[in-house]
Coordinates of N, CA and C in Angstrom, one line a residue:
X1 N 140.7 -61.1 -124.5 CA 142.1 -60.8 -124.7 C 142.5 -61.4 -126.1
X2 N 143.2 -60.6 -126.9 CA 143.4 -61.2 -128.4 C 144.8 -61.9 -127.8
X3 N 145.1 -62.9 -128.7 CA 146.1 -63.6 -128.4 C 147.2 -63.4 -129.3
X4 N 148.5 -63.1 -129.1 CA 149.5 -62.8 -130.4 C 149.6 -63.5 -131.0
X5 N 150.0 -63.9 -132.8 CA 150.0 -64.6 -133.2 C 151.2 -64.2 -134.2
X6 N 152.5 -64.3 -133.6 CA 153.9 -64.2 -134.3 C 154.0 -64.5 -136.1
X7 N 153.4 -65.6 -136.2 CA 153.5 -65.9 -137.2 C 152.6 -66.0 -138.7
X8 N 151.7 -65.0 -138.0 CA 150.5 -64.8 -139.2 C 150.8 -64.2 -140.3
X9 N 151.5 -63.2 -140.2 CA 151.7 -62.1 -141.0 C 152.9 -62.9 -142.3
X10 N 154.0 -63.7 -142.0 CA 154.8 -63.7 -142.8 C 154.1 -64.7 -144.2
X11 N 153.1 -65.2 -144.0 CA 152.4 -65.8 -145.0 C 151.8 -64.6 -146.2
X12 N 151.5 -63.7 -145.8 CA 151.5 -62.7 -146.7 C 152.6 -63.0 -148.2
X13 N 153.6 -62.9 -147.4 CA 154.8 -62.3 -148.2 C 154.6 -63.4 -149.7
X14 N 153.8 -64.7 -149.5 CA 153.9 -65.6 -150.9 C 153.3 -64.4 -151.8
X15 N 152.5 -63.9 -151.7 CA 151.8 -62.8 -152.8 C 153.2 -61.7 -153.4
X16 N 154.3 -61.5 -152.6 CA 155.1 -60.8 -152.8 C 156.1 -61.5 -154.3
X17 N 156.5 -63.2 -153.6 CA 157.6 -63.6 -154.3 C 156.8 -63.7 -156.2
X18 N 156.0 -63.7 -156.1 CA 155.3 -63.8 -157.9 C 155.9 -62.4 -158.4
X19 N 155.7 -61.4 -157.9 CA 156.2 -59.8 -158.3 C 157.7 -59.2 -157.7
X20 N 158.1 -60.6 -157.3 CA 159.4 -59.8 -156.5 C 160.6 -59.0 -157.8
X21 N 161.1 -58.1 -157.1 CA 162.2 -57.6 -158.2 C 162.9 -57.8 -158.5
X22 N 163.8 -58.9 -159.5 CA 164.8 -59.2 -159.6 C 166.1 -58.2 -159.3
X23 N 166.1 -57.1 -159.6 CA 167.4 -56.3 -159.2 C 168.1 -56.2 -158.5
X24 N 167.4 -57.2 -157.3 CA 167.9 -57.0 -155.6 C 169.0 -58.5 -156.1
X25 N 169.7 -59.2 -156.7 CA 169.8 -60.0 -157.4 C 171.4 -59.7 -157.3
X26 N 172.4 -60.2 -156.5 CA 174.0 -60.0 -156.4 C 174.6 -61.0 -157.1
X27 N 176.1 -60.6 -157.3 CA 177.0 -62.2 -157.2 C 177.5 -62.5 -155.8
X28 N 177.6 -63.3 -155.5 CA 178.7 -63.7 -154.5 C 177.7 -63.6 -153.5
X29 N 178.0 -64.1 -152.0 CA 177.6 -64.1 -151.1 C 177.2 -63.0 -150.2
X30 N 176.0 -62.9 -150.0 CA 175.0 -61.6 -149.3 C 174.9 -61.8 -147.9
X31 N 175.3 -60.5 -147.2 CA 174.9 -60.5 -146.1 C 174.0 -59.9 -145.6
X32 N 173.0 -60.2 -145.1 CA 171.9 -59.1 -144.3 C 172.3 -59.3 -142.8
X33 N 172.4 -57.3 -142.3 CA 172.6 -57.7 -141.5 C 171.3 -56.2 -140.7
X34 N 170.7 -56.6 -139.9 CA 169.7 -55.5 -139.4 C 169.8 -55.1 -138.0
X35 N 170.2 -53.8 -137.8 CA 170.7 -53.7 -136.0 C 168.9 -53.4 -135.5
X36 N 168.0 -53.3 -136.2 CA 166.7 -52.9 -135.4 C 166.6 -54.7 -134.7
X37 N 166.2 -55.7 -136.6 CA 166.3 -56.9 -135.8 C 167.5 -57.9 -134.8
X38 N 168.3 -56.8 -134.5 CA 169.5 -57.4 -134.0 C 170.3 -58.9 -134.6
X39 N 170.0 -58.9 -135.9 CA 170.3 -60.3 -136.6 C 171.6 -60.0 -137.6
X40 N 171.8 -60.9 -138.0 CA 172.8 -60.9 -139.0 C 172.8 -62.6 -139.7
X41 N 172.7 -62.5 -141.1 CA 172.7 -64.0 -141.8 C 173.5 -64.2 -143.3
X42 N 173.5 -65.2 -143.6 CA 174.3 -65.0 -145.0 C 172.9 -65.7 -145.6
X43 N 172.9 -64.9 -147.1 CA 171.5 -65.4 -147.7 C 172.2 -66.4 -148.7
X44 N 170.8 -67.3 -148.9 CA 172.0 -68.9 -149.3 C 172.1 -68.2 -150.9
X45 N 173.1 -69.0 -151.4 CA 173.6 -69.2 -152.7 C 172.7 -69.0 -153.8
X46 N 172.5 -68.4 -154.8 CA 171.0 -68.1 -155.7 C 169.8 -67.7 -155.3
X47 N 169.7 -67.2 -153.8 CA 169.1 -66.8 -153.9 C 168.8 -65.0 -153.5
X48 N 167.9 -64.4 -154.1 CA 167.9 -62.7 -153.9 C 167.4 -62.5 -152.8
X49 N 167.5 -61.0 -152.2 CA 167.3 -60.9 -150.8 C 166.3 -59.5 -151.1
X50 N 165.4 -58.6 -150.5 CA 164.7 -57.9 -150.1 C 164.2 -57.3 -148.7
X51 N 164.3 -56.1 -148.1 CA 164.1 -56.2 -147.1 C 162.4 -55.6 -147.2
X52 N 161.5 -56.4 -146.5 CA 160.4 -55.6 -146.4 C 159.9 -55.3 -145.2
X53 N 158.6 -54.5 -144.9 CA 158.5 -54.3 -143.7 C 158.4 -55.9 -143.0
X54 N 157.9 -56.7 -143.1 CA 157.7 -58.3 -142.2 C 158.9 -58.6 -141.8
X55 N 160.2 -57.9 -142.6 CA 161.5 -58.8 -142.6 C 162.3 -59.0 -143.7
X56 N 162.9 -60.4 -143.9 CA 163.8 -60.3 -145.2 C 163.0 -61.2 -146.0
X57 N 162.8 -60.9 -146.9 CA 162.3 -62.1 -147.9 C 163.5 -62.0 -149.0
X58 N 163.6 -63.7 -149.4 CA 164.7 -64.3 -150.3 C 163.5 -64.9 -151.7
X59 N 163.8 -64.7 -152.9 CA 163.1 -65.4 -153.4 C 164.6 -66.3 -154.4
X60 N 164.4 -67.6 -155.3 CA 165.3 -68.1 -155.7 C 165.5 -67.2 -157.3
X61 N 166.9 -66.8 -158.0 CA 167.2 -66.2 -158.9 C 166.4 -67.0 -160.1
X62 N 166.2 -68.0 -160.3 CA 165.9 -68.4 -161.6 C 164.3 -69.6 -161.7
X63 N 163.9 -69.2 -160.4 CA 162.2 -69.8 -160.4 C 161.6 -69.8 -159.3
X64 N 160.6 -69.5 -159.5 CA 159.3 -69.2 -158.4 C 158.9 -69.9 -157.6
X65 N 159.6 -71.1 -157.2 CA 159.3 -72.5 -157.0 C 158.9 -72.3 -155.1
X66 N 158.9 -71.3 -154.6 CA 159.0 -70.7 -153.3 C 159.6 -69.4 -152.2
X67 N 159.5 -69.4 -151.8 CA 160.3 -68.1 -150.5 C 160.5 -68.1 -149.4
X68 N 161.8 -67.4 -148.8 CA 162.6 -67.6 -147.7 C 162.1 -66.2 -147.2
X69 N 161.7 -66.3 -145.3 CA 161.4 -65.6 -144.8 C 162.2 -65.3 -143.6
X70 N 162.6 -64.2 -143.3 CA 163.5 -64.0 -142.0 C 162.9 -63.1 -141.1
X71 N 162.1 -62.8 -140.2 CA 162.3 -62.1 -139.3 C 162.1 -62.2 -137.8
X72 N 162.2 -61.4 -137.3 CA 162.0 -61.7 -135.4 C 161.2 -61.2 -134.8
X73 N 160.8 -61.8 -133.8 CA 159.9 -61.7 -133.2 C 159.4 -62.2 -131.5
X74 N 158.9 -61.6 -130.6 CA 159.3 -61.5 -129.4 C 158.6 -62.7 -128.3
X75 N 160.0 -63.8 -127.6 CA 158.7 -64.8 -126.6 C 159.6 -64.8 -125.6
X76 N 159.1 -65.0 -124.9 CA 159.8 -65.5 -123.2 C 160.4 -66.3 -123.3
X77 N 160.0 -67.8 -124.1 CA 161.0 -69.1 -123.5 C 160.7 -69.3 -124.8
X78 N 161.8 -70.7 -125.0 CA 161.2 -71.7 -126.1 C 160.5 -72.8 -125.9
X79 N 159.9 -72.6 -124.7 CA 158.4 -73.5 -124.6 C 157.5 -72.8 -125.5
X80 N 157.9 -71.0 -125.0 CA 156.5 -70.4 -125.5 C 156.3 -70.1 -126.6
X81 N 158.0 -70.2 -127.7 CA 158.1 -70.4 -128.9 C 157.1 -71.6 -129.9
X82 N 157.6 -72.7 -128.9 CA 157.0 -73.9 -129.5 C 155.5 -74.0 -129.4
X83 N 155.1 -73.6 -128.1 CA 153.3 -73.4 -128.3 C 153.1 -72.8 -129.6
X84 N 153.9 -71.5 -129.9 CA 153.0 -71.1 -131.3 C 153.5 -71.7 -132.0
X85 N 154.4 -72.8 -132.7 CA 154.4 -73.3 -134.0 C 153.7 -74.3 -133.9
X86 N 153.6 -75.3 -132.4 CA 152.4 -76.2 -132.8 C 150.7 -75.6 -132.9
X87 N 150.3 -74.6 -133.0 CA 149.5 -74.2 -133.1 C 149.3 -73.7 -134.4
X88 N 150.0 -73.7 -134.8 CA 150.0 -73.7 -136.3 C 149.7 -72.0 -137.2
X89 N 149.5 -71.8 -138.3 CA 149.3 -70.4 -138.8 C 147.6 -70.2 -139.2
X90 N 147.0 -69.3 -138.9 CA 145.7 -69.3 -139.6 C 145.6 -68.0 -139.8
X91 N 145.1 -67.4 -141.1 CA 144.9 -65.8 -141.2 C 143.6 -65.5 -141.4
X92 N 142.8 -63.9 -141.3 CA 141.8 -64.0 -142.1 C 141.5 -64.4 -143.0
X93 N 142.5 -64.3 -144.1 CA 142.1 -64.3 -145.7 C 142.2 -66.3 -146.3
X94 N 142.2 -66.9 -145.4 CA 141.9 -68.2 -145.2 C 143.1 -69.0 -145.2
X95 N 144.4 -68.1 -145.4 CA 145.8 -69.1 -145.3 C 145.7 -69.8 -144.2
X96 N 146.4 -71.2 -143.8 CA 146.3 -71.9 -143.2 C 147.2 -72.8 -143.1
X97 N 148.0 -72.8 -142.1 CA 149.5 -73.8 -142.6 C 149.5 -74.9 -140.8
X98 N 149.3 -76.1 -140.9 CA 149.7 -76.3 -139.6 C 150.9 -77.6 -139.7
X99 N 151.3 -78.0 -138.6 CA 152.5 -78.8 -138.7 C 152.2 -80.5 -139.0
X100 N 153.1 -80.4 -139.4 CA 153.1 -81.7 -139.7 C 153.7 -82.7 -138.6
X101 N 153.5 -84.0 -137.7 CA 154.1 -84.7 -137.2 C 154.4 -83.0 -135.6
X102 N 155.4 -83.6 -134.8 CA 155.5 -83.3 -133.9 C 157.1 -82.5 -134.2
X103 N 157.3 -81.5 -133.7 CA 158.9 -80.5 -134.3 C 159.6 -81.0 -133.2
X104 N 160.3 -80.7 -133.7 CA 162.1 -81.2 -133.5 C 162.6 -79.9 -133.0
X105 N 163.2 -79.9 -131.3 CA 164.2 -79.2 -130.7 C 165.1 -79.1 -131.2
X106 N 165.6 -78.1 -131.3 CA 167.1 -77.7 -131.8 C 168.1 -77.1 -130.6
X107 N 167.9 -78.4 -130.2 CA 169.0 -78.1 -128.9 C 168.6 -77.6 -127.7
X108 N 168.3 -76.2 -127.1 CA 167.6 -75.5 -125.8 C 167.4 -74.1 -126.6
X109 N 167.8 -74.0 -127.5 CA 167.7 -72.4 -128.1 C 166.6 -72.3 -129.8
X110 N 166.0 -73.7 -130.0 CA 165.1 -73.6 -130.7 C 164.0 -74.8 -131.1
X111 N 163.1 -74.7 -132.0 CA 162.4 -75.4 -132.7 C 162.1 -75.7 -134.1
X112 N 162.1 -76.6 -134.9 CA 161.8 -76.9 -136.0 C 160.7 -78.0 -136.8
X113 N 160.0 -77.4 -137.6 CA 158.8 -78.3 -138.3 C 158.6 -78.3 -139.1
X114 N 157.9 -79.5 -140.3 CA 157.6 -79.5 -141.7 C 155.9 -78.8 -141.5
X115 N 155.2 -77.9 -142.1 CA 154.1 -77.6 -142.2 C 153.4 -77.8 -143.5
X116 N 151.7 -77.5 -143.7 CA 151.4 -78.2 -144.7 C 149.8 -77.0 -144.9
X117 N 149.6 -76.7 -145.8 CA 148.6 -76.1 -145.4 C 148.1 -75.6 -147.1
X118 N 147.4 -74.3 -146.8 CA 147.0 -73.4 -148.2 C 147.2 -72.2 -148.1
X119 N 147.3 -71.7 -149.2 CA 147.2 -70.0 -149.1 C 146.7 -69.8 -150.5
X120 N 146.3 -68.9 -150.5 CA 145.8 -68.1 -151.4 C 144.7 -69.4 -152.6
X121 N 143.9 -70.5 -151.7 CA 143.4 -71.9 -152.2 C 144.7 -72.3 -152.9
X122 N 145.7 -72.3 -152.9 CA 147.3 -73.6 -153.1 C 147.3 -73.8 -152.1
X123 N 147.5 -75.1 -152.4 CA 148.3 -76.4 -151.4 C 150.2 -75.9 -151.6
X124 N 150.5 -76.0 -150.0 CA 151.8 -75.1 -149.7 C 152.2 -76.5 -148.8
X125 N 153.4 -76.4 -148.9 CA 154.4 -77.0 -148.0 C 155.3 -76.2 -147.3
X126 N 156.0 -76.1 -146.1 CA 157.3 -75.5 -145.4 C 157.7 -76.3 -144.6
X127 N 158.8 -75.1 -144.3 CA 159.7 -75.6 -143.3 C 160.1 -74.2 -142.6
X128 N 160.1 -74.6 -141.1 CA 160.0 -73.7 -140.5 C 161.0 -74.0 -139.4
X129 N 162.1 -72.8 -139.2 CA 163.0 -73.0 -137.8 C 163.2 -71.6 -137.1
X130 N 162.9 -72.0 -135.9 CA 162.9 -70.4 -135.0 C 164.3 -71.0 -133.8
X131 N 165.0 -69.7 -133.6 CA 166.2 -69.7 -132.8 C 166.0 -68.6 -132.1
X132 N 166.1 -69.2 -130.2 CA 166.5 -67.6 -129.7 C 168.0 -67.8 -129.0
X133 N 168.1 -66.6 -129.0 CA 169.6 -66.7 -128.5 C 169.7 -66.9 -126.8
X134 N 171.0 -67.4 -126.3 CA 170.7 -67.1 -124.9 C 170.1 -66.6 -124.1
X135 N 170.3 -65.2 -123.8 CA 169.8 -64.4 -123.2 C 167.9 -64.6 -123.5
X136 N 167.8 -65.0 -124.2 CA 165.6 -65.1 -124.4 C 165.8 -63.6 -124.9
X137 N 163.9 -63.7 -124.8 CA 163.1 -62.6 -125.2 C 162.8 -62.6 -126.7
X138 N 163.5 -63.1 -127.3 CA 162.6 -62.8 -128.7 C 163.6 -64.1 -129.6
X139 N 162.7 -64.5 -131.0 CA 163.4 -65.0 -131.8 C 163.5 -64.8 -133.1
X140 N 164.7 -65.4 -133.3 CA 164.7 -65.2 -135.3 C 164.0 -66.5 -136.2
X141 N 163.2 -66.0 -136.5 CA 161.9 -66.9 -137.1 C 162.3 -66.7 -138.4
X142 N 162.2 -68.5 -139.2 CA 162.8 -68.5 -140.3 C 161.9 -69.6 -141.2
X143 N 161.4 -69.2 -142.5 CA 160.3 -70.3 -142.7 C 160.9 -70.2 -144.6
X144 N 160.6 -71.6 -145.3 CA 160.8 -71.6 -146.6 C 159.4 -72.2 -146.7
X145 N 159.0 -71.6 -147.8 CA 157.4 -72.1 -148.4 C 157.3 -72.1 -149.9
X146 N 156.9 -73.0 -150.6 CA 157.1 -73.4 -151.8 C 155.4 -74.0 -152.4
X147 N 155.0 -73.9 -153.4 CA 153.8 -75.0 -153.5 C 154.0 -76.3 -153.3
X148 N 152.9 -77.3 -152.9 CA 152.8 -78.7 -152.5 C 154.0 -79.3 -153.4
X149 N 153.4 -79.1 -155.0 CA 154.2 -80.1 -155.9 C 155.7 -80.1 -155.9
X150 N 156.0 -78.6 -155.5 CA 157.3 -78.0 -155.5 C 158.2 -78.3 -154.7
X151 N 157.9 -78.2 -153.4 CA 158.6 -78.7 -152.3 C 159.7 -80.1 -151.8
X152 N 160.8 -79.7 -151.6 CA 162.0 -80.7 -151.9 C 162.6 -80.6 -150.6
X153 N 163.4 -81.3 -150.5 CA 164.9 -81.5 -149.3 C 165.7 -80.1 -149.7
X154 N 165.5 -79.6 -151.1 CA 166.4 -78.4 -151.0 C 165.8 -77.3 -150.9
X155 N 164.8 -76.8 -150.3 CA 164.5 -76.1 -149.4 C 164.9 -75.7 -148.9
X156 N 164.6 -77.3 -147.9 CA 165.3 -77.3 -145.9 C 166.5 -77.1 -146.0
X157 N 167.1 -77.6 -146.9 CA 168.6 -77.4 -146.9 C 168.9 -75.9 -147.3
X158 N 168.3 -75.1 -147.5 CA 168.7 -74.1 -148.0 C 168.3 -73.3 -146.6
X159 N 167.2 -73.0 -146.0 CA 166.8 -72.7 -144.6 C 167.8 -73.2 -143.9
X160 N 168.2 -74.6 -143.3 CA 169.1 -75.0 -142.2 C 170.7 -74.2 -142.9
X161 N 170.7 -74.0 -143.5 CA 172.6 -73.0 -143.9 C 172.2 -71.7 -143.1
X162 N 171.1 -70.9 -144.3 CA 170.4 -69.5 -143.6 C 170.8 -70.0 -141.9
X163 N 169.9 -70.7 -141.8 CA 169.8 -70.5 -140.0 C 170.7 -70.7 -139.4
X164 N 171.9 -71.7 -139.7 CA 172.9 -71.5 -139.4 C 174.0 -70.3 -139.2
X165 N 173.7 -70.3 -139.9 CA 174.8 -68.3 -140.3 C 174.0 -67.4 -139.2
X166 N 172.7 -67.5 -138.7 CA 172.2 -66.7 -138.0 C 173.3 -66.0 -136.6
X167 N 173.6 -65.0 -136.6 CA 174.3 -64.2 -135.7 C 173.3 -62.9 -135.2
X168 N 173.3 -63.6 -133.6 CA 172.0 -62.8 -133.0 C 173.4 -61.3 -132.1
X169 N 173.1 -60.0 -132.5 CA 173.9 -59.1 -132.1 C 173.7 -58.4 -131.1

């Protein structure tokens, strides 16, 4: 039996943010809102939004320094959430991100963790917060990933607004 693995695919998307297209590039405060992903979020301040098939990818207006990832994806509980983030990410193509230290509850409706890993042979850092709404069955998975040297408090901070704004429809 193959086992799902929710979170493999959005590591891809670093190969996206080096060629992303600036045009997608507003003033003022952006909303994505997707009735397929039943979500709705405000994208933070500076940075551009894209919808691709994985989801929403954000990259920052004025440097490459990383990327914000949004999409959802389906679990029973948030036990069964948190089994896969401590389990960490591994793909074929040898990305590899696992957590750092032990994640932090967000209350009964999610999980959150600093991760540490490689992609593409870079040393990567994130941050990663998944929310399900009451009702269960699936969550809004939300990750920033930056290179090693890159990676700041403003990140996370930029992720915890994102996820805040999150409005499950």
């Amino acid at each position: 039996m193959i086992k799902k693995q929710p979170l493999l695919m959005p590591l891809i998307v670093l190969l996206l943010f080096c060629t992303f297209n600036q045009s997608f590039a507003q003033d003022g405060p952006q909303t994505g809102r997707d009735e397929d992903m039943k979500l709705q979020f405000i994208v933070p301040s500076g940075w551009s939004v894209a919808k691709k098939e994985i989801g929403y990818v954000m990259v920052p207006y004025e440097t490459t320094d990383g990327f914000i990832l949004v999409k959802e994806d389906s679990f029973v509980s948030v036990k069964d959430l948190k089994v896969a983030m401590t389990n960490g990410i591994t793909q074929e193509n040898g990305t590899v991100l696992k957590p750092i230290g032990d994640l932090t509850d967000l209350g009964s409706q999610g999980v959150a963790g600093i991760f540490q890993g490689t992609i593409d042979e870079q040393e990567v850092k994130g941050f990663l917060m998944a929310l399900m709404p009451p009702s269960g069955g699936r969550a809004a998975i939300s990750v920033v990933v930056a290179p090693l040297e890159y990676f700041n408090q403003s990140h996370i901070d930029e992720l915890k607004m994102l996820v805040r704004s999150i409005i499950f429809l």
